[in-house]
N, CA, C and O of each residue as an XYZ file, in Angstrom:
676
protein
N       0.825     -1.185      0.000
C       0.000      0.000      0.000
C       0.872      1.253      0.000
O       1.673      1.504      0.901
N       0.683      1.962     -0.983
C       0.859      3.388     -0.779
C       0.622      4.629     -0.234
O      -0.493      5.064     -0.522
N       1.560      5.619      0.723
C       1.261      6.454      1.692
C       2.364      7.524      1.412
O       3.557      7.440      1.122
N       1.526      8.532      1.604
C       2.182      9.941      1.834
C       1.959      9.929      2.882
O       1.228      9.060      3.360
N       2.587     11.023      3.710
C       3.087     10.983      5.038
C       3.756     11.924      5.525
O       4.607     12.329      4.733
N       3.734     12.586      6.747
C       4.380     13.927      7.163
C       5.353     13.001      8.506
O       5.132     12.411      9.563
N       6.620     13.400      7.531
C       7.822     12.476      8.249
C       8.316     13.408      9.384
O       8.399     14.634      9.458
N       8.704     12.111     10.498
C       9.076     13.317     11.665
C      10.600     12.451     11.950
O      11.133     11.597     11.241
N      11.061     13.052     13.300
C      12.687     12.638     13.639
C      13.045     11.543     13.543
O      14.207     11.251     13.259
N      11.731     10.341     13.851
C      11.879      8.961     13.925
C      12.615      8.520     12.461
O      13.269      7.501     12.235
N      12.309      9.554     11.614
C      12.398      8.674      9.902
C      14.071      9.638      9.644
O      14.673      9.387      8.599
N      14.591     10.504     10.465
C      15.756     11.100      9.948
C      16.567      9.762      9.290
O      16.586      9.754      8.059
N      17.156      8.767      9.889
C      18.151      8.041      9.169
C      17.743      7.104      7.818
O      18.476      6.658      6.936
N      16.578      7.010      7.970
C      16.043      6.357      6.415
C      16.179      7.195      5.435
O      16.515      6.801      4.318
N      15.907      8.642      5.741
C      15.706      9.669      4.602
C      16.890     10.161      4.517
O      17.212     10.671      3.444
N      17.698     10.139      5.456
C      19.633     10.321      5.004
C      20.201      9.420      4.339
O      21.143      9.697      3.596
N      19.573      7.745      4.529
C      19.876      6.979      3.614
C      19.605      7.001      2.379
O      20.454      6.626      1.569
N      18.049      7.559      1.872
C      17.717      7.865      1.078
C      18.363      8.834      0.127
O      18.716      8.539     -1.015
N      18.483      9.953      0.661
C      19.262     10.958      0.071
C      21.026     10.263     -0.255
O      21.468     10.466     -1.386
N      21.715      9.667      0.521
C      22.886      8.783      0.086
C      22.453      8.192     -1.057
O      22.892      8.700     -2.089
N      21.728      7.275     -1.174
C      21.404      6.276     -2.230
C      21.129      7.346     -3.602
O      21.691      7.115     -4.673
N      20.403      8.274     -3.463
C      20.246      8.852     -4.475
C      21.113      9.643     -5.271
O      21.169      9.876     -6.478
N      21.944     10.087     -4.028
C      23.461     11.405     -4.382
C      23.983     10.184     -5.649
O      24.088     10.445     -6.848
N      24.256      8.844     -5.009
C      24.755      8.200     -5.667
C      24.224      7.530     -7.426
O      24.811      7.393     -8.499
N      23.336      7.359     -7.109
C      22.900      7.090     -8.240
C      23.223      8.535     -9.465
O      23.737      8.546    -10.584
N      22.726      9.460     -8.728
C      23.232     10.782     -9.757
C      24.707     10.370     -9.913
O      24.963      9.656    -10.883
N      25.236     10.556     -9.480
C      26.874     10.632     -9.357
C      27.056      9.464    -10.593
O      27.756      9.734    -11.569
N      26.525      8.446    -10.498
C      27.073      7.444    -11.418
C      25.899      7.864    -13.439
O      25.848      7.333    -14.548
N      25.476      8.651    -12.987
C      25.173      8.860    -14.160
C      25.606     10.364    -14.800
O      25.123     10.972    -15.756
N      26.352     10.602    -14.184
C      27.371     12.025    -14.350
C      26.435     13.028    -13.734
O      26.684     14.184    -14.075
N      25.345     12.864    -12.853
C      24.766     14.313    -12.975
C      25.622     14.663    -11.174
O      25.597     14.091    -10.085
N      26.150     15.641    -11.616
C      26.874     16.320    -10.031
C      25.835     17.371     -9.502
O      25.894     18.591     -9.651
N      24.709     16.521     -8.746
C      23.541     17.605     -8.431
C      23.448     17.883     -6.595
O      23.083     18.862     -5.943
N      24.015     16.386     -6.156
C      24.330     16.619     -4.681
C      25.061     16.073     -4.277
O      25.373     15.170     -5.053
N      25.727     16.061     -3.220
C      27.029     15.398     -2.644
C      27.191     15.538     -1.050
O      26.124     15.403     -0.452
N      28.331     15.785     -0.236
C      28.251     15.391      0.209
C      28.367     16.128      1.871
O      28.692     15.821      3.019
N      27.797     17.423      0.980
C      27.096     18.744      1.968
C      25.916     19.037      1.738
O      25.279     19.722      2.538
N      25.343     18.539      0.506
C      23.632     19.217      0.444
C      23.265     17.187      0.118
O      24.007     16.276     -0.250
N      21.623     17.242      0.531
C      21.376     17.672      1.395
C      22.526     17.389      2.591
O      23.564     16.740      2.456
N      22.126     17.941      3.577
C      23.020     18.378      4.843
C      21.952     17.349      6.220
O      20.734     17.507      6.128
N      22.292     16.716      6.980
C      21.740     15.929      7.749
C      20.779     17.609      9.122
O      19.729     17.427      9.738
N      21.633     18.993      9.160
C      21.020     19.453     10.083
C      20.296     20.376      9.382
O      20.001     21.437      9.933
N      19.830     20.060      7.819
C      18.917     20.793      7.313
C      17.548     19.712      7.262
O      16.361     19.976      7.455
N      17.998     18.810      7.029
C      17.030     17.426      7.159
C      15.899     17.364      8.644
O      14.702     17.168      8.856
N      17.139     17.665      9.429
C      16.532     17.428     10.926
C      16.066     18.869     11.235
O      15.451     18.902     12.301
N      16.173     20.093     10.615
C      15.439     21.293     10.991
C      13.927     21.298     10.232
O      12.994     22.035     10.548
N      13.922     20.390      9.258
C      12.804     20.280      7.983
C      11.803     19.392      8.824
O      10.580     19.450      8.696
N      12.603     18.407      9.862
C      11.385     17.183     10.100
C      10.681     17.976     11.809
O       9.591     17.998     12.381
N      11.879     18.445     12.027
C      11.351     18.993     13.463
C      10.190     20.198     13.451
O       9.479     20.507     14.407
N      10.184     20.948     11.780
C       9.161     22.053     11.877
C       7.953     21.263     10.832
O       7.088     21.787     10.131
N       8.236     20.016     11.015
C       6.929     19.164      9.873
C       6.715     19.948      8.736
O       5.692     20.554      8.419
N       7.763     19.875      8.171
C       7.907     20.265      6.182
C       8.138     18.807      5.670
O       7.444     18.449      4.718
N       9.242     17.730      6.319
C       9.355     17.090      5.384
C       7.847     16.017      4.866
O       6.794     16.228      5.467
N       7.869     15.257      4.094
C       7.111     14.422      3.805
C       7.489     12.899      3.379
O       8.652     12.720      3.020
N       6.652     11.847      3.389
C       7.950     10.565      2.878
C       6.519      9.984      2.393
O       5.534      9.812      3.111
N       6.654      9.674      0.750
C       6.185      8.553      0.255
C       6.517      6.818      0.356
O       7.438      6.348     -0.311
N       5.752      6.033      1.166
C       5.454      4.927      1.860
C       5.603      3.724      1.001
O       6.388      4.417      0.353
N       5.604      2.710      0.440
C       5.482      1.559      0.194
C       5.256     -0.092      1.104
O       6.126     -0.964      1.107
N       4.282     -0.181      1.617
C       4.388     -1.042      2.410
C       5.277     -1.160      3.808
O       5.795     -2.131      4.360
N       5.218      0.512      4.196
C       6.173      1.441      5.379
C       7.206      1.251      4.678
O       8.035      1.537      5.543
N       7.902      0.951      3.647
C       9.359      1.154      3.364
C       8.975      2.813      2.735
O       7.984      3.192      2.111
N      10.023      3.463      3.124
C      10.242      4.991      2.754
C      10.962      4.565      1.365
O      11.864      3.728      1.365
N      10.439      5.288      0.008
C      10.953      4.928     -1.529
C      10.918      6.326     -1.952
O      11.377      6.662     -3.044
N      10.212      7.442     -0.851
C      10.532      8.729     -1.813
C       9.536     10.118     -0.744
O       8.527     10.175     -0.040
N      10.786     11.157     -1.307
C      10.617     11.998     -0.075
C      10.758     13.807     -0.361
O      11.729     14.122     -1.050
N      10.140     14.594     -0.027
C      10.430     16.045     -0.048
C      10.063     16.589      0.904
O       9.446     16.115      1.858
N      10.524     17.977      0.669
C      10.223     18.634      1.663
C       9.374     20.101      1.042
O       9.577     20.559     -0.082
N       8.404     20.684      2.050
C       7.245     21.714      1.326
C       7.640     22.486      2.446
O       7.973     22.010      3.531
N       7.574     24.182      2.041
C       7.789     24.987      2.968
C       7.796     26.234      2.558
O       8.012     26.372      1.354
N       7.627     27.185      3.178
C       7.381     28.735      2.011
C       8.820     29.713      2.651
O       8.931     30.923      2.851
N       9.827     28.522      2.851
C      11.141     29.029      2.491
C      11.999     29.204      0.892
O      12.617     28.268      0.383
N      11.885     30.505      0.302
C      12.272     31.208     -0.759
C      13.453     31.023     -0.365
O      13.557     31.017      0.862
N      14.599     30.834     -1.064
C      16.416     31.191     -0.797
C      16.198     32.093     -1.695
O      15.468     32.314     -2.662
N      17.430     32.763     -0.821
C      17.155     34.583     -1.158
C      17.857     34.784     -2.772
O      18.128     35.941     -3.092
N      18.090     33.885     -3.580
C      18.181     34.303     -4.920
C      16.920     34.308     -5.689
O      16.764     34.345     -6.910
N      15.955     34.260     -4.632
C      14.464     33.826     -5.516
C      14.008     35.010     -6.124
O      13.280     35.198     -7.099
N      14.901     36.182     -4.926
C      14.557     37.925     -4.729
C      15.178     38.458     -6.528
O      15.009     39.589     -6.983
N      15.770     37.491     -7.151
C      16.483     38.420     -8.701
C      16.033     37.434     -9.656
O      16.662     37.426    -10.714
N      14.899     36.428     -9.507
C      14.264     35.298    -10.590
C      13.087     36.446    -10.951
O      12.636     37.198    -10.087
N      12.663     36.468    -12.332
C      11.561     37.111    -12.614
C      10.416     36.496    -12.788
O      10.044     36.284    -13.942
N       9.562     36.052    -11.600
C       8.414     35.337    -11.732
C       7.104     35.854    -12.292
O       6.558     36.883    -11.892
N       6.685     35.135    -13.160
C       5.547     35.439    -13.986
C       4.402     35.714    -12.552
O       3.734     36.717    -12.299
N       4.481     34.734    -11.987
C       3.053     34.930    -10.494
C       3.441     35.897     -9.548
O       4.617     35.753     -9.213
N       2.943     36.697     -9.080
C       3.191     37.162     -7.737
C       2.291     36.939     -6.792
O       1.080     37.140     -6.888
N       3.084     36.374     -5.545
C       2.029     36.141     -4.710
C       3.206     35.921     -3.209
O       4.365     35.685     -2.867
N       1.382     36.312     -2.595
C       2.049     36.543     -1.153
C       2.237     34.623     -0.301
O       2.968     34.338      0.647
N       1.670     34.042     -0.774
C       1.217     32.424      0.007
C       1.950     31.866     -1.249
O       1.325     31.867     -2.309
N       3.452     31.306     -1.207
C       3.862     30.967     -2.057
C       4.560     29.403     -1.317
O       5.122     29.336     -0.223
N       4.310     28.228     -2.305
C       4.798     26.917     -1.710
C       6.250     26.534     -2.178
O       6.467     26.473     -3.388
N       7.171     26.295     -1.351
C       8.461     26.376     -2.140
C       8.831     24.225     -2.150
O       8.866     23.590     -1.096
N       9.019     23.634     -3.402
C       9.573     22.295     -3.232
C      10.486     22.492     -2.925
O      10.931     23.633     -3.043
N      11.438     21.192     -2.220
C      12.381     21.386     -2.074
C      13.049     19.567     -2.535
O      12.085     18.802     -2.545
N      14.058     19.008     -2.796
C      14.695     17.983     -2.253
C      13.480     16.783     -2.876
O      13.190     15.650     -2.492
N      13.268     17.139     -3.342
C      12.292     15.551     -4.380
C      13.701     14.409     -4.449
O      14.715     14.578     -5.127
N      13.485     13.571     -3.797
C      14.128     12.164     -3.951
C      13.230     11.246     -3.969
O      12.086     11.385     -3.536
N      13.915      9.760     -4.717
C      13.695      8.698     -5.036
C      14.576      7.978     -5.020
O      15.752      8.226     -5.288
N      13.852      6.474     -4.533
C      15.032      5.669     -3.911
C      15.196      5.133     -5.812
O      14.294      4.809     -6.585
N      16.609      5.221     -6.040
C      17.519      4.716     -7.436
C      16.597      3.300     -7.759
O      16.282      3.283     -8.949
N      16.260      2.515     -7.259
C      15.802      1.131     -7.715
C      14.319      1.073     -8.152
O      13.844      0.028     -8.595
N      13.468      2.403     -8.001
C      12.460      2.853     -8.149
C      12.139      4.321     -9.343
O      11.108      4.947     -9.589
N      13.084      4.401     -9.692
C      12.985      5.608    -10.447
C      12.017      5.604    -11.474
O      11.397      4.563    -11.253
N      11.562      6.091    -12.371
C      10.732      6.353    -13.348
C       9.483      5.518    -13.324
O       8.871      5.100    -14.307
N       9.164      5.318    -11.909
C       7.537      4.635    -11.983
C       6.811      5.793    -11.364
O       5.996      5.723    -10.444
N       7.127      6.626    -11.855
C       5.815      7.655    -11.701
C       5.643      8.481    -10.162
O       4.805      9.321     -9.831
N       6.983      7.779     -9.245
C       7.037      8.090     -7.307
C       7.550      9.759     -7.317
O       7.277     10.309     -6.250
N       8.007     10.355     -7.985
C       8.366     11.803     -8.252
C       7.037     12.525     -8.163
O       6.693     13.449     -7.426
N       6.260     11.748     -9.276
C       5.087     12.782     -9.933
C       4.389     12.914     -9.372
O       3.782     13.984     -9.338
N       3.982     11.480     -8.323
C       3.184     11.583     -6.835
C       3.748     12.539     -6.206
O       2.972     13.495     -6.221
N       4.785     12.812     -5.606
C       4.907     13.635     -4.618
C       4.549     15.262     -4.978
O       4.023     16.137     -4.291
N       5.160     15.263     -6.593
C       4.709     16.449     -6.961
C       3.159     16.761     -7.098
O       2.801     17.934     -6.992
N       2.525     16.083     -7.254
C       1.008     15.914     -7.364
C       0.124     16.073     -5.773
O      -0.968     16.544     -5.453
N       1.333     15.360     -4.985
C       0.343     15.964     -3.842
C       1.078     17.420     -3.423
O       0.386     18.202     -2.771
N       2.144     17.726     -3.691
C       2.590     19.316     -3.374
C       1.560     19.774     -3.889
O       0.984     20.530     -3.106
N       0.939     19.638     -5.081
C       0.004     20.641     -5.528
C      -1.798     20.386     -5.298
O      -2.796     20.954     -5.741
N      -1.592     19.385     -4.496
C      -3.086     19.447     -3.617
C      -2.636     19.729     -2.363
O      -3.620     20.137     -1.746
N      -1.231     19.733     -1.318
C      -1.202     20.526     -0.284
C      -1.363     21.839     -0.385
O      -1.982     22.482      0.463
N      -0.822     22.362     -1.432
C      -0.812     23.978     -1.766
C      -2.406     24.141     -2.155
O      -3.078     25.058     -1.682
N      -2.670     23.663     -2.599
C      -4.521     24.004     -2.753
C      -5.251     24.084     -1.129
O      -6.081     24.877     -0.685
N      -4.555     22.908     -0.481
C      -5.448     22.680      0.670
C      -5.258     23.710      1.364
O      -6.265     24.217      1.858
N      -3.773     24.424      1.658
C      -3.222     25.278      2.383
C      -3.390     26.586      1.503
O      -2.725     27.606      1.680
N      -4.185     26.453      0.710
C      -4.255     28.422      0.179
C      -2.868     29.107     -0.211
O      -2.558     30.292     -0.086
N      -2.226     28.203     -0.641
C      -1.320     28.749     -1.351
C      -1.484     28.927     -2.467
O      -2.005     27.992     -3.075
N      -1.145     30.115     -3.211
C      -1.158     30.520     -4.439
C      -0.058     30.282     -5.337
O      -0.083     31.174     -6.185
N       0.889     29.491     -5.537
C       1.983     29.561     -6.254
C       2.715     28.890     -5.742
O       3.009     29.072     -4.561
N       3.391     27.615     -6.689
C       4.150     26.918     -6.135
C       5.362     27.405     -6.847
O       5.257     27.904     -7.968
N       7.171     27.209     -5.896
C       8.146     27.352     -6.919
C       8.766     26.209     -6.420
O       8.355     25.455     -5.539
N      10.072     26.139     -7.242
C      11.104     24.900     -7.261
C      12.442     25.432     -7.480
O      12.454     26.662     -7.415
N      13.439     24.960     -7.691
C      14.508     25.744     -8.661
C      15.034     23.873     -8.754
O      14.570     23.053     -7.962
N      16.084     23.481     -9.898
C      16.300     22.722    -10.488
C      17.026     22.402    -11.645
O      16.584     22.431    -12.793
N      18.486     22.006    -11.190
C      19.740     21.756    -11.583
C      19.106     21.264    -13.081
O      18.272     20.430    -13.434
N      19.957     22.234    -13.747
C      20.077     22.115    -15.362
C      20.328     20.711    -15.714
O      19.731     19.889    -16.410
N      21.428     20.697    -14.994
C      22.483     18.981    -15.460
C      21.326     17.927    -15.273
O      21.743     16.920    -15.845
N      20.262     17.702    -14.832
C      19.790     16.752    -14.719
C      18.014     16.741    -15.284
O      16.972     17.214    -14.831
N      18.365     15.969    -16.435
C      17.468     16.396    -17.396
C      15.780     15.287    -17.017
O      14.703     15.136    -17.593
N      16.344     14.811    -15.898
C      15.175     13.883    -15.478
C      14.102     14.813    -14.588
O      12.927     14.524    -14.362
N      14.715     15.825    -14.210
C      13.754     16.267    -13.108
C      13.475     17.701    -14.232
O      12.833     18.606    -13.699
N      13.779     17.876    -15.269
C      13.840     19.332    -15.550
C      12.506     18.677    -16.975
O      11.957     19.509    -17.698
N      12.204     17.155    -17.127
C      11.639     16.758    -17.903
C      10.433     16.501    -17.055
O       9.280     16.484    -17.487
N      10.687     16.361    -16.174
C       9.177     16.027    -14.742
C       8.865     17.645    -14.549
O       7.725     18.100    -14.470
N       9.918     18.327    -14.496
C       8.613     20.145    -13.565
C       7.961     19.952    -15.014
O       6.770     19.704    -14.830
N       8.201     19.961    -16.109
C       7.784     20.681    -17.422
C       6.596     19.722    -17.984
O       5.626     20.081    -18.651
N       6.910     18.454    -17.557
C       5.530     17.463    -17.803
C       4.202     17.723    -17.572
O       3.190     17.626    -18.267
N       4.500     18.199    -16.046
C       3.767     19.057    -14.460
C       2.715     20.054    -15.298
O       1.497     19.880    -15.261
N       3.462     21.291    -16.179
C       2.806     22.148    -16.234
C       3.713     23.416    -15.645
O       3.494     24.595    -15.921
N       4.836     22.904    -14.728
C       5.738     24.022    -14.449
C       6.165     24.840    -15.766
O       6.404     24.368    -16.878
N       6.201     26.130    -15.377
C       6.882     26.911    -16.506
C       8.180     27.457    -15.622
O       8.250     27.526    -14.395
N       9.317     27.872    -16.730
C      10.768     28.196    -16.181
C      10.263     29.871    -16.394
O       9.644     30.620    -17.150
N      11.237     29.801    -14.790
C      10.990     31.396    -14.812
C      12.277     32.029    -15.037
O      13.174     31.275    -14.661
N      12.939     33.691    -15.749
C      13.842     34.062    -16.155
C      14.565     34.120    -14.965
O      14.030     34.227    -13.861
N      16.038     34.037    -15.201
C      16.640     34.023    -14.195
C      17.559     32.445    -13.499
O      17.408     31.340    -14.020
N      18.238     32.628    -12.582
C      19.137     30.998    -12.507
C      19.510     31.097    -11.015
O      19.381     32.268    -10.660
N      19.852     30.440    -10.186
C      20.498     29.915     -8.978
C      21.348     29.386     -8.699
O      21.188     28.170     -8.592
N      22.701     29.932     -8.425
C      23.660     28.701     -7.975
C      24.516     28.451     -6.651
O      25.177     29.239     -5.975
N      24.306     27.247     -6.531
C      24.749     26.759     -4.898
C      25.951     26.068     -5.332
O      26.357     25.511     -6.352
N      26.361     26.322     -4.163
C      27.663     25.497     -3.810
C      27.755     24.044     -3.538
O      26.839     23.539     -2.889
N      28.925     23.160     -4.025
C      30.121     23.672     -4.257
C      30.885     23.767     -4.728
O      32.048     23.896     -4.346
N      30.174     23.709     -6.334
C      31.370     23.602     -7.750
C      31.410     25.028     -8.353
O      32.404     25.298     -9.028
N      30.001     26.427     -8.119
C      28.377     26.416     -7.785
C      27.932     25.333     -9.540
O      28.441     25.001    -10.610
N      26.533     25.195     -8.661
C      25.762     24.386    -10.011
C      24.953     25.051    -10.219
O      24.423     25.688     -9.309
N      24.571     25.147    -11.454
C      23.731     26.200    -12.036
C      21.626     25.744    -11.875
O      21.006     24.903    -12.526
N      21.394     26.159    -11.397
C      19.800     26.011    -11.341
C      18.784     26.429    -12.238
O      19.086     27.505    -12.752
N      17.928     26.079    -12.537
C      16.620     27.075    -13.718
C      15.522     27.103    -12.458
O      15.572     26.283    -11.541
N      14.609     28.071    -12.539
C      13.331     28.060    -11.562
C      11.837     27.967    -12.278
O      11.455     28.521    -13.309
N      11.274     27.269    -11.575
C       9.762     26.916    -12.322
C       8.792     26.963    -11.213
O       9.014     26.584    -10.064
N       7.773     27.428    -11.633
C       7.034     28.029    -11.025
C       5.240     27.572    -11.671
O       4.986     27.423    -12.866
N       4.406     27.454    -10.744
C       3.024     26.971    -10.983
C       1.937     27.972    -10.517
O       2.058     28.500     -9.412
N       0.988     28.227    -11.232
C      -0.131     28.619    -10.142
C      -1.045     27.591     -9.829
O      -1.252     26.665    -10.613
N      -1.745     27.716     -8.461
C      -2.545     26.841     -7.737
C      -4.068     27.034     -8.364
O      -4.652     28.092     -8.130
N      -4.462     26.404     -8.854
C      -5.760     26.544     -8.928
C      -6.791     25.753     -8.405
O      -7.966     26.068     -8.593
């Protein structure tokens, strides 16, 4: 059975495993999207302690996980977003466990971001999302995400980001 789920401290080391398993799988397919400061274990544990993160379920095995929160990183302040809005849902950290990939466990999570943001009166969802990796930049755009002008880059090679952005309806 399948479950979404608002993950708390109990699930920190599954979803660090998770995030390992996944760094890796990128890594072996050349995409250098995370490593081995992002995610960061005391950004993980600040995400589960203020109930942002979330974990998609399989028969209680954790196979896929994000985090929702209307934390903007402050390069969001020079992206030119088509929406403006004050109740804005920010994704963050969409993983999938590597042995599960392309059955559709992404699109769920993105699918319920955008019935939490309905439920919660949010008007606008954003994302931002490493160029190099053409799997997730082929999922916002499937979505209905549109790229907004403008780019993001984090450390620590920096990697270059695109931002996409939804309205809630």
């Amino acid at each position: 059975m399948t479950s979404i789920l608002k993950a708390d401290t109990t699930d920190y080391k599954s979803i660090m495993n998770l995030y390992d398993l996944g760094t890796k799988a990128l890594l072996s397919l050349g995409i250098v999207q995370w490593g081995d400061t992002y995610p960061s274990g005391q950004t993980l544990m600040e995400d589960l302690e203020a109930g942002h993160t979330w974990i998609l379920t399989v028969n209680g095995m954790i196979i896929g996980t994000t985090t929702l929160d209307h934390n903007q990183d402050d390069q969001y302040l020079s992206i030119e977003w088509a929406h403006r809005a004050d109740r804005v849902l920010v994704v963050h950290r969409v993983c999938v466990h590597p042995d599960l990939q392309g059955q559709g466990i992404a699109k769920k999570l993105m699918l319920f971001a955008e019935e939490y943001a309905l439920e919660h009166q949010y008007k606008v969802i954003r994302l931002d999302a490493y160029l190099g990796n053409p799997y997730s930049q082929r999922l916002y755009r499937s979505l209905g995400y549109q790229e907004a002008a403008g780019y993001c880059y984090y450390p620590p090679v920096p990697i270059m980001c695109n931002c996409f952005e939804k309205a809630v309806s």
